[in-house]
Coordinates of N, CA, C and O in Angstrom, one line a residue:
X1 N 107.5 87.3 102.0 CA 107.1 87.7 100.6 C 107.4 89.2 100.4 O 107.9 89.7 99.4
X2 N 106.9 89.9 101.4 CA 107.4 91.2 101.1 C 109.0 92.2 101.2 O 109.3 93.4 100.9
X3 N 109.7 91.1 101.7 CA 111.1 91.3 102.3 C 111.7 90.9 100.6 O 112.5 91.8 100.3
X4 N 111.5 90.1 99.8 CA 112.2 89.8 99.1 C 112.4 90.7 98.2 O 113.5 91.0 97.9
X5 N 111.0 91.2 97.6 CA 111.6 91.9 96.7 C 112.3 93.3 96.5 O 112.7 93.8 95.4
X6 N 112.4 93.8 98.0 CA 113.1 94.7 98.5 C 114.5 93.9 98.3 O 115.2 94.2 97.2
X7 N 114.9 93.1 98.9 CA 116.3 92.7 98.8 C 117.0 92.6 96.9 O 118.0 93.2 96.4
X8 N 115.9 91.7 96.2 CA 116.2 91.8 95.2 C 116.6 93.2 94.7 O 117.7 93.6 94.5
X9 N 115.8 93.7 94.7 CA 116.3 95.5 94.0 C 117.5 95.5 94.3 O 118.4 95.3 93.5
X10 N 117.7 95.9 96.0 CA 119.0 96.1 96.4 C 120.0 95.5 95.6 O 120.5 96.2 94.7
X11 N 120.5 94.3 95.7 CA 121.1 93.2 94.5 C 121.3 93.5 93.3 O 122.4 93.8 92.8
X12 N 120.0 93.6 92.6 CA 120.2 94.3 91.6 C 120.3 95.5 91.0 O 120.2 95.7 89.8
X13 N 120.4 96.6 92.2 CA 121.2 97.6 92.3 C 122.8 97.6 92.1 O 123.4 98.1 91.1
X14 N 123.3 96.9 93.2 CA 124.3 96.6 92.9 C 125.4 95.8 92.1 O 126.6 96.0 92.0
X15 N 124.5 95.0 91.5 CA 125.2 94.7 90.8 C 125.2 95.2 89.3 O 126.0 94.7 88.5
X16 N 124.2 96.5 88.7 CA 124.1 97.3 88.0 C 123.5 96.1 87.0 O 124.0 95.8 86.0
X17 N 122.2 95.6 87.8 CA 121.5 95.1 86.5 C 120.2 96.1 86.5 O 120.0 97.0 87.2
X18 N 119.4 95.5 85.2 CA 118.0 96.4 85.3 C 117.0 95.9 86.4 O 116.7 94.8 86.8
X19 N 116.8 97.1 86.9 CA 115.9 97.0 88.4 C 114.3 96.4 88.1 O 113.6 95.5 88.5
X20 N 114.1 97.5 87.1 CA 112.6 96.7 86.2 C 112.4 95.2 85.5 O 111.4 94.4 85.5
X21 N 113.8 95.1 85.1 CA 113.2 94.3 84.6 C 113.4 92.6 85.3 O 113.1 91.5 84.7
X22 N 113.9 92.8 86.7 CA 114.6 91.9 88.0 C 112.9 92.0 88.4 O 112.2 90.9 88.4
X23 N 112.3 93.0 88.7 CA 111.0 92.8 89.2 C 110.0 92.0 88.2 O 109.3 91.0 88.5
X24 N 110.0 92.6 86.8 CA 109.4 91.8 86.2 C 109.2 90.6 86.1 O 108.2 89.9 85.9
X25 N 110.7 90.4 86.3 CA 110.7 88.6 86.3 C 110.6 87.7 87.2 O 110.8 86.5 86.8
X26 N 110.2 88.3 88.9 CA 109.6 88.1 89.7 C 108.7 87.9 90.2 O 108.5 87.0 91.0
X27 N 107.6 88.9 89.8 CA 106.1 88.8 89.7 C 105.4 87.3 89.6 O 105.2 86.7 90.7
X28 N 105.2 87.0 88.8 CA 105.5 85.3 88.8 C 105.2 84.5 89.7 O 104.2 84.0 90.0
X29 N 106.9 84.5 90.2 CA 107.0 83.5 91.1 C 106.5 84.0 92.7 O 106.3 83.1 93.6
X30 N 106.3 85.4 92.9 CA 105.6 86.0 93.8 C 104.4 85.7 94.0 O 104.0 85.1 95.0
X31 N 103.7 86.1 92.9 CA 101.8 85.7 93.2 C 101.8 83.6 93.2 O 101.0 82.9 93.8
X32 N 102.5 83.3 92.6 CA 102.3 81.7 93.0 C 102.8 81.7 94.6 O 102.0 81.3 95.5
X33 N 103.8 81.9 94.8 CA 104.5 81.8 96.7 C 103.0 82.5 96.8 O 102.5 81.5 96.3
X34 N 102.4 83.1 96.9 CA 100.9 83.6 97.8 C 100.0 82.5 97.2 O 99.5 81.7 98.0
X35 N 99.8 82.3 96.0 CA 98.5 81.0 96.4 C 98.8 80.0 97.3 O 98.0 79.8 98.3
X36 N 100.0 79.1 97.0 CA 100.7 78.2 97.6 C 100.1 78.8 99.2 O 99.2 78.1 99.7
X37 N 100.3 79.6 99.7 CA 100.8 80.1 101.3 C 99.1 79.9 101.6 O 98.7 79.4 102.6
X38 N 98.2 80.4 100.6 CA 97.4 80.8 101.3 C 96.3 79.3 101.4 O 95.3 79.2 102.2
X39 N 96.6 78.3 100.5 CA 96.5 76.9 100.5 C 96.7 76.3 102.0 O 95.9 75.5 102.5
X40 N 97.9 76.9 102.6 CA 98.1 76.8 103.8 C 97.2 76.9 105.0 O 96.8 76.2 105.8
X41 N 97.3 78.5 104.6 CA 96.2 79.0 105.7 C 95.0 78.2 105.6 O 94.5 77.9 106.7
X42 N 94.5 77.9 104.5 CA 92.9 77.2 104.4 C 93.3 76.2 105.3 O 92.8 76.1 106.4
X43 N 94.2 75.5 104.9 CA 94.4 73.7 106.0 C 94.8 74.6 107.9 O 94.4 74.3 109.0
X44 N 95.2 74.9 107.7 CA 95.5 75.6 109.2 C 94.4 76.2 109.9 O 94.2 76.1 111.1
X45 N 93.7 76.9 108.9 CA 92.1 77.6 109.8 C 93.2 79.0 110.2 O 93.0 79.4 111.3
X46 N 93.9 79.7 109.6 CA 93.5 81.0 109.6 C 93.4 81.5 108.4 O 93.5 81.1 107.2
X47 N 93.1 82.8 109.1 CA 92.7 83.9 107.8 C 91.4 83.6 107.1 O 91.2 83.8 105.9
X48 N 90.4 83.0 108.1 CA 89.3 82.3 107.9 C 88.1 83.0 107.3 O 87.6 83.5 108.3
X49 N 87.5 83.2 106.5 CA 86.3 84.0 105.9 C 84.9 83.9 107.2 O 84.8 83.2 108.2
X50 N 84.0 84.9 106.5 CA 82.9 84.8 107.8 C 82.0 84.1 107.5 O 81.9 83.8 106.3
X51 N 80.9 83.4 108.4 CA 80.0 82.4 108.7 C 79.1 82.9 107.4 O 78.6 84.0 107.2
X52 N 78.9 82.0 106.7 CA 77.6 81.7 106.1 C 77.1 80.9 105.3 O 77.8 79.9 104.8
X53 N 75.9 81.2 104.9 CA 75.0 80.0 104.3 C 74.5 79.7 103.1 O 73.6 79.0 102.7
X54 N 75.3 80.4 102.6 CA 75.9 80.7 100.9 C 76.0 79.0 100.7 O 76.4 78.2 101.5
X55 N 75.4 78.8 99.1 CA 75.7 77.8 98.4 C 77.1 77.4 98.1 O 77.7 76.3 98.3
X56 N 77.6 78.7 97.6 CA 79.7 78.1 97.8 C 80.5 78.2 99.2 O 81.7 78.1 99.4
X57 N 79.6 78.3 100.0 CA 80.6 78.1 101.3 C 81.0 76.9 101.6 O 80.5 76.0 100.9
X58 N 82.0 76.8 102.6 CA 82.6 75.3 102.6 C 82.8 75.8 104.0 O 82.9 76.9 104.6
X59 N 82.7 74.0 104.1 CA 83.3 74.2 105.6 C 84.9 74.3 106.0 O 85.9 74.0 105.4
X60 N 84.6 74.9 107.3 CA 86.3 75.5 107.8 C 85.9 75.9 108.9 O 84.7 76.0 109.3
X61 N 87.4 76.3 110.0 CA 87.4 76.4 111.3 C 88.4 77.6 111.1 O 89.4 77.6 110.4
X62 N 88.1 78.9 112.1 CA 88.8 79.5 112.5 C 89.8 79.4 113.9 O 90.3 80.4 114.5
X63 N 89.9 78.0 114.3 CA 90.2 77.6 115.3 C 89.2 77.6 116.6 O 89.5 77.2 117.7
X64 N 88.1 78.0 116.3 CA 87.4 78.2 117.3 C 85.8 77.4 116.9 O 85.0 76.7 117.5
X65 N 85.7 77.8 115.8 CA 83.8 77.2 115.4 C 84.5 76.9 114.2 O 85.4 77.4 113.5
X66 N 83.5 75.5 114.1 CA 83.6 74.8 112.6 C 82.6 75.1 112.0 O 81.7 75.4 112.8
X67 N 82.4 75.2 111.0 CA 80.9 75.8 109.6 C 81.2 76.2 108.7 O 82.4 76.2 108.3
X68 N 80.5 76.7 108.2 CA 80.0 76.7 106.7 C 80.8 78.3 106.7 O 80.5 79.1 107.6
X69 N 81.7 78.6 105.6 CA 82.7 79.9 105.5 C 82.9 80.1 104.1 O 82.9 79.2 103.2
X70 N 83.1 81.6 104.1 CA 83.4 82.2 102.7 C 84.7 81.7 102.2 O 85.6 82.4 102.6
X71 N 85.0 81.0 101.6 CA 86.5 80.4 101.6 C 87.6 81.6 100.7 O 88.1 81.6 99.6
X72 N 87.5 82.7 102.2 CA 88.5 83.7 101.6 C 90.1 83.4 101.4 O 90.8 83.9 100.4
X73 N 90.6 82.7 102.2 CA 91.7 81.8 101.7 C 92.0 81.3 100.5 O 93.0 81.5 99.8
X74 N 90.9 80.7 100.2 CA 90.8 79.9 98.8 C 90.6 80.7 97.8 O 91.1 80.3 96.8
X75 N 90.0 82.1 97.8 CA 89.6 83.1 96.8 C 90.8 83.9 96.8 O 91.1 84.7 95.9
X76 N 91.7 83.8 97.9 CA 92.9 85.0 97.6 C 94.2 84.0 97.1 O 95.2 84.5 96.6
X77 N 94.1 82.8 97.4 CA 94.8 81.9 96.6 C 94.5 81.2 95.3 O 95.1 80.2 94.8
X78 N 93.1 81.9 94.5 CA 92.8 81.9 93.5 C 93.4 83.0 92.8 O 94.1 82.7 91.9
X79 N 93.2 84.7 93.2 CA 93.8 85.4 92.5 C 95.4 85.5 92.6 O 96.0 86.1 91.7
X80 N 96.2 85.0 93.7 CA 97.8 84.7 93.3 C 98.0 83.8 92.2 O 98.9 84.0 91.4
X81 N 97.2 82.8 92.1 CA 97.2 81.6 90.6 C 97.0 82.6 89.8 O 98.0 82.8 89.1
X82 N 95.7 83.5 89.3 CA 95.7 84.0 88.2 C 96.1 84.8 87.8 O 96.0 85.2 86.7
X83 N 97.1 85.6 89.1 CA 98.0 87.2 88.5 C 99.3 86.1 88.3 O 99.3 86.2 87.1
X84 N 100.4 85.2 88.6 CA 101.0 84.4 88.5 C 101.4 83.8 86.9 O 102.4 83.8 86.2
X85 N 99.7 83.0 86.7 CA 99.7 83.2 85.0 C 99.8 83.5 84.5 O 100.3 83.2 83.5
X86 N 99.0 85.4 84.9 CA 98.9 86.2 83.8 C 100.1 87.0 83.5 O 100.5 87.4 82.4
X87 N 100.8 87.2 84.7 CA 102.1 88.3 84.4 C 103.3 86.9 84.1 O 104.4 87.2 83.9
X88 N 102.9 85.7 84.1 CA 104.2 84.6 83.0 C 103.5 84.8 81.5 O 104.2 84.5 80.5
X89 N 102.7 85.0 81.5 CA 102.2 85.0 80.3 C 102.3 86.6 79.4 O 102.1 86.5 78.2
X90 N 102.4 87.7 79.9 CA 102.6 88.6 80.0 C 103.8 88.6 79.5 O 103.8 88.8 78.3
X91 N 105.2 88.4 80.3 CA 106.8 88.1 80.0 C 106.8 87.4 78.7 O 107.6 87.5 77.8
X92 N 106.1 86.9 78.8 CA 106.1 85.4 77.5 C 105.9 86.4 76.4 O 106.6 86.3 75.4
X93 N 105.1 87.0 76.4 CA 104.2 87.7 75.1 C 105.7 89.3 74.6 O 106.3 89.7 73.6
X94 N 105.6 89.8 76.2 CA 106.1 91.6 75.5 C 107.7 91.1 76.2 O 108.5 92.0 75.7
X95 N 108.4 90.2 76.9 CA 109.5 90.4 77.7 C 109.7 91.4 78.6 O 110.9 91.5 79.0
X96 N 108.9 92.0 79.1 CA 109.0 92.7 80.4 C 108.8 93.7 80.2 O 109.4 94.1 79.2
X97 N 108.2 94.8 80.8 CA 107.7 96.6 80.9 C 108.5 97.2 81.4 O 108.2 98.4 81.2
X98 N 110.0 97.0 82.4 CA 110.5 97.8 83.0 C 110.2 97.6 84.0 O 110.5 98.6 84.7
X99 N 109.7 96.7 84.7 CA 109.1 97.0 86.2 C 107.5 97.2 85.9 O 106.8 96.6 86.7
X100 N 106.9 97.8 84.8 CA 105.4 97.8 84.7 C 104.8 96.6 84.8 O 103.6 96.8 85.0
X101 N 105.1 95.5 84.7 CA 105.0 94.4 85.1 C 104.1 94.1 86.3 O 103.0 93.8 86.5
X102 N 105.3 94.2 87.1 CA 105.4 94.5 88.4 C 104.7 95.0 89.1 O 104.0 94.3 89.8
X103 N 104.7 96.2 89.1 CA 103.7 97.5 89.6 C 101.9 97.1 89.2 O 101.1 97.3 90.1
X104 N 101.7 96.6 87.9 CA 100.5 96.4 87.5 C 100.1 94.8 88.0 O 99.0 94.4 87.8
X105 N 100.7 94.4 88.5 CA 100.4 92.9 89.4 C 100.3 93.4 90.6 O 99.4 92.9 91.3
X106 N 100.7 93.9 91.0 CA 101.0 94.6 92.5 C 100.2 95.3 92.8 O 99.9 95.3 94.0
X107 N 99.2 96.3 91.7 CA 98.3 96.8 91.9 C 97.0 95.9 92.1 O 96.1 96.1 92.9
X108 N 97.1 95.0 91.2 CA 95.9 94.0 91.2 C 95.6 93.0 92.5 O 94.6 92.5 93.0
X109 N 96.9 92.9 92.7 CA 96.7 91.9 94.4 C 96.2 92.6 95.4 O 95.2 92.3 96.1
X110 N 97.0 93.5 95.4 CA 96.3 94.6 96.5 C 95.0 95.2 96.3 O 94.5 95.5 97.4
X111 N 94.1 95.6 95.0 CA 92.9 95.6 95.1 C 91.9 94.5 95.5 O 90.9 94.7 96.2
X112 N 92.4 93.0 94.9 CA 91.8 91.9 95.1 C 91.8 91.7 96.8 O 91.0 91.1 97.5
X113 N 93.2 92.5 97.3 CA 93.0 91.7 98.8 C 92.2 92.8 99.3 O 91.4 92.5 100.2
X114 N 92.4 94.1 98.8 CA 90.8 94.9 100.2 C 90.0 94.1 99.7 O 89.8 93.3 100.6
X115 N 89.1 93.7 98.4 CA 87.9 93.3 98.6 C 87.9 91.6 99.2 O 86.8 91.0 99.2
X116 N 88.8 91.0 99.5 CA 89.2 89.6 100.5 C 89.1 90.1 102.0 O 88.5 89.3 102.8
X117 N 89.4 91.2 102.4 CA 89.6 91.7 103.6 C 87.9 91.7 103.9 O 87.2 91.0 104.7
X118 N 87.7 92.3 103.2 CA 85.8 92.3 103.8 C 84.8 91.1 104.2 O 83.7 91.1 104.9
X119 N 85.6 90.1 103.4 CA 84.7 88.6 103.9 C 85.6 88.2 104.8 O 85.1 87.2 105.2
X120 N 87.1 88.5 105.5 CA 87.4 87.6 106.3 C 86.5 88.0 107.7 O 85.7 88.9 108.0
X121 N 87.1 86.7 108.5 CA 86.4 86.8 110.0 C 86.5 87.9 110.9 O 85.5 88.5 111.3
X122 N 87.8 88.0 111.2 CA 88.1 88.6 112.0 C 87.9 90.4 111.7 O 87.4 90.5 110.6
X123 N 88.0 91.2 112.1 CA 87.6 92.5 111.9 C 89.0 93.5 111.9 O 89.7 93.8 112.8
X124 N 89.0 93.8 110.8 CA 90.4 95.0 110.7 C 90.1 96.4 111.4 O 89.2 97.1 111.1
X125 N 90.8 96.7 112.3 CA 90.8 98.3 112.8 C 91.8 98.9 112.8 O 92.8 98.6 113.4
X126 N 91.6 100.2 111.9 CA 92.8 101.0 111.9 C 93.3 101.6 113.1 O 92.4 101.8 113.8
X127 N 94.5 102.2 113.5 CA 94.6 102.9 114.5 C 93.9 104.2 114.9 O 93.5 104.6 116.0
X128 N 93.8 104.7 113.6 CA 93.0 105.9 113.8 C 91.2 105.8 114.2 O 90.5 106.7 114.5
X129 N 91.0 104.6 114.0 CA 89.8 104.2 114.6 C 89.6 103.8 115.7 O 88.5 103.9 116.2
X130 N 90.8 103.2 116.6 CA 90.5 102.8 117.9 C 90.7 103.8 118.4 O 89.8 104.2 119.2
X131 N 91.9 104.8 118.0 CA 92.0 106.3 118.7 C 90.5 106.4 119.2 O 90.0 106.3 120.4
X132 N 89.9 106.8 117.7 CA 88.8 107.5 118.3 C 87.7 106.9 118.9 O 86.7 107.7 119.0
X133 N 87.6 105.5 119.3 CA 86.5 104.7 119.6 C 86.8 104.7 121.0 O 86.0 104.5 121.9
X134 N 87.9 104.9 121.1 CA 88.9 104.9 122.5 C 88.1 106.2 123.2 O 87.3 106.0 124.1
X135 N 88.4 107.6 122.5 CA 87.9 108.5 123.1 C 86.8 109.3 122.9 O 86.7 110.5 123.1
X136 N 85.7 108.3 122.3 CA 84.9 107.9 122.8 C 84.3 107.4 123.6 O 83.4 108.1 124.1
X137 N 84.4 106.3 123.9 CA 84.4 105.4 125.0 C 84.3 106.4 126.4 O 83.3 106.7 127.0
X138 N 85.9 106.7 126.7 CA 86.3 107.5 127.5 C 85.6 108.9 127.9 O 85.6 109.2 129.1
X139 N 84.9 109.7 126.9 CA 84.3 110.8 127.4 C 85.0 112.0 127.0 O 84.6 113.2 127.1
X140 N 86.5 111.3 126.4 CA 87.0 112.6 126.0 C 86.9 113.0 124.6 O 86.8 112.1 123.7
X141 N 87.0 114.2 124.2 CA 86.7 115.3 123.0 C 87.1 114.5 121.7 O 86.6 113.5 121.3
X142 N 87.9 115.2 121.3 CA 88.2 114.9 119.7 C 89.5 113.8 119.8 O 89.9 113.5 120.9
X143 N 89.8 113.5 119.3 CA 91.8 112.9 118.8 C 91.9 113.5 118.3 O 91.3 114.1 117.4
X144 N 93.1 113.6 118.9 CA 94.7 114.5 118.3 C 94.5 115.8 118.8 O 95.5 116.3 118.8
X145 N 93.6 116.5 119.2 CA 92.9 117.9 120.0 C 93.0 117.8 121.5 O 93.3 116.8 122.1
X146 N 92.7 119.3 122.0 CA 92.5 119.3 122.9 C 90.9 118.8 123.7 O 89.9 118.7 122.9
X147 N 90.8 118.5 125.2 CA 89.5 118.0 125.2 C 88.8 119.5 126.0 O 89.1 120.0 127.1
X148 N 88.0 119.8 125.1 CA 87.4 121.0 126.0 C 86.1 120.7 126.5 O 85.4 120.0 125.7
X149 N 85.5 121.1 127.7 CA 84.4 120.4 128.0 C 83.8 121.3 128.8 O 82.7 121.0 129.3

């Protein structure tokens, strides 16, 4: 998903069509390929939401424990359905922004998925946080510093 619309540009770079308005008219079919995929993930058991006892949880398996789950799958293949609609519906209404289209769908997924990130299971660590949990752990000083002691 994210390979593609790099390639498109390129393409339509070259072939000296509008780059904006190639993205525009992609958006679309982008956020549906993500609900679709993430429909997947739900039947597969990854990308599994965390345990709980919430009235809308459903059951699901992270491959490991079956129960009662935040069905983050289901919630981030809810918002590909509705940025999908909204940016065809969008095209439908103005015929395309240039690429603003684009950019403003793109903004919206990626906000919707940090707050998806927070209910899945598994736990995100940045590098710069193991760095330092690392040397911690370890006894030594700061990251990226010297350790003086």
């Amino acid at each position: 998903l994210a390979v593609a619309p790099i390639v498109g540009v390129a393409v339509a770079w070259i072939l000296a069509l509008p780059v904006g308005a190639y993205l525009d008219a992609t958006a679309p079919a982008l956020f549906a390929a993500v609900a679709i995929a993430r429909v997947g993930c739900f039947f597969a058991g990854c990308c599994a939401g965390r345990i709980s006892s919430a009235r809308w949880a459903i059951w699901s398996s992270d491959h490991r424990i079956g129960a009662r789950r935040v069905p983050a799958q289901l919630i981030e293949s809810a918002a590909g359905l509705l940025l999908a609609v909204s940016t065809g519906l969008i095209l439908v209404v103005t015929s395309g922004l240039g690429g603003g289209v684009f950019v403003l769908s793109l903004a919206g997924y990626l906000a919707a998925r940090q707050g998806i990130l927070r209910v899945r299971a598994e736990s995100r660590q940045f590098s710069w946080r193991r760095r330092a949990e690392a040397a911690s752990l370890s006894g030594g000083g700061s990251v990226g510093g010297d350790a003086r002691t």
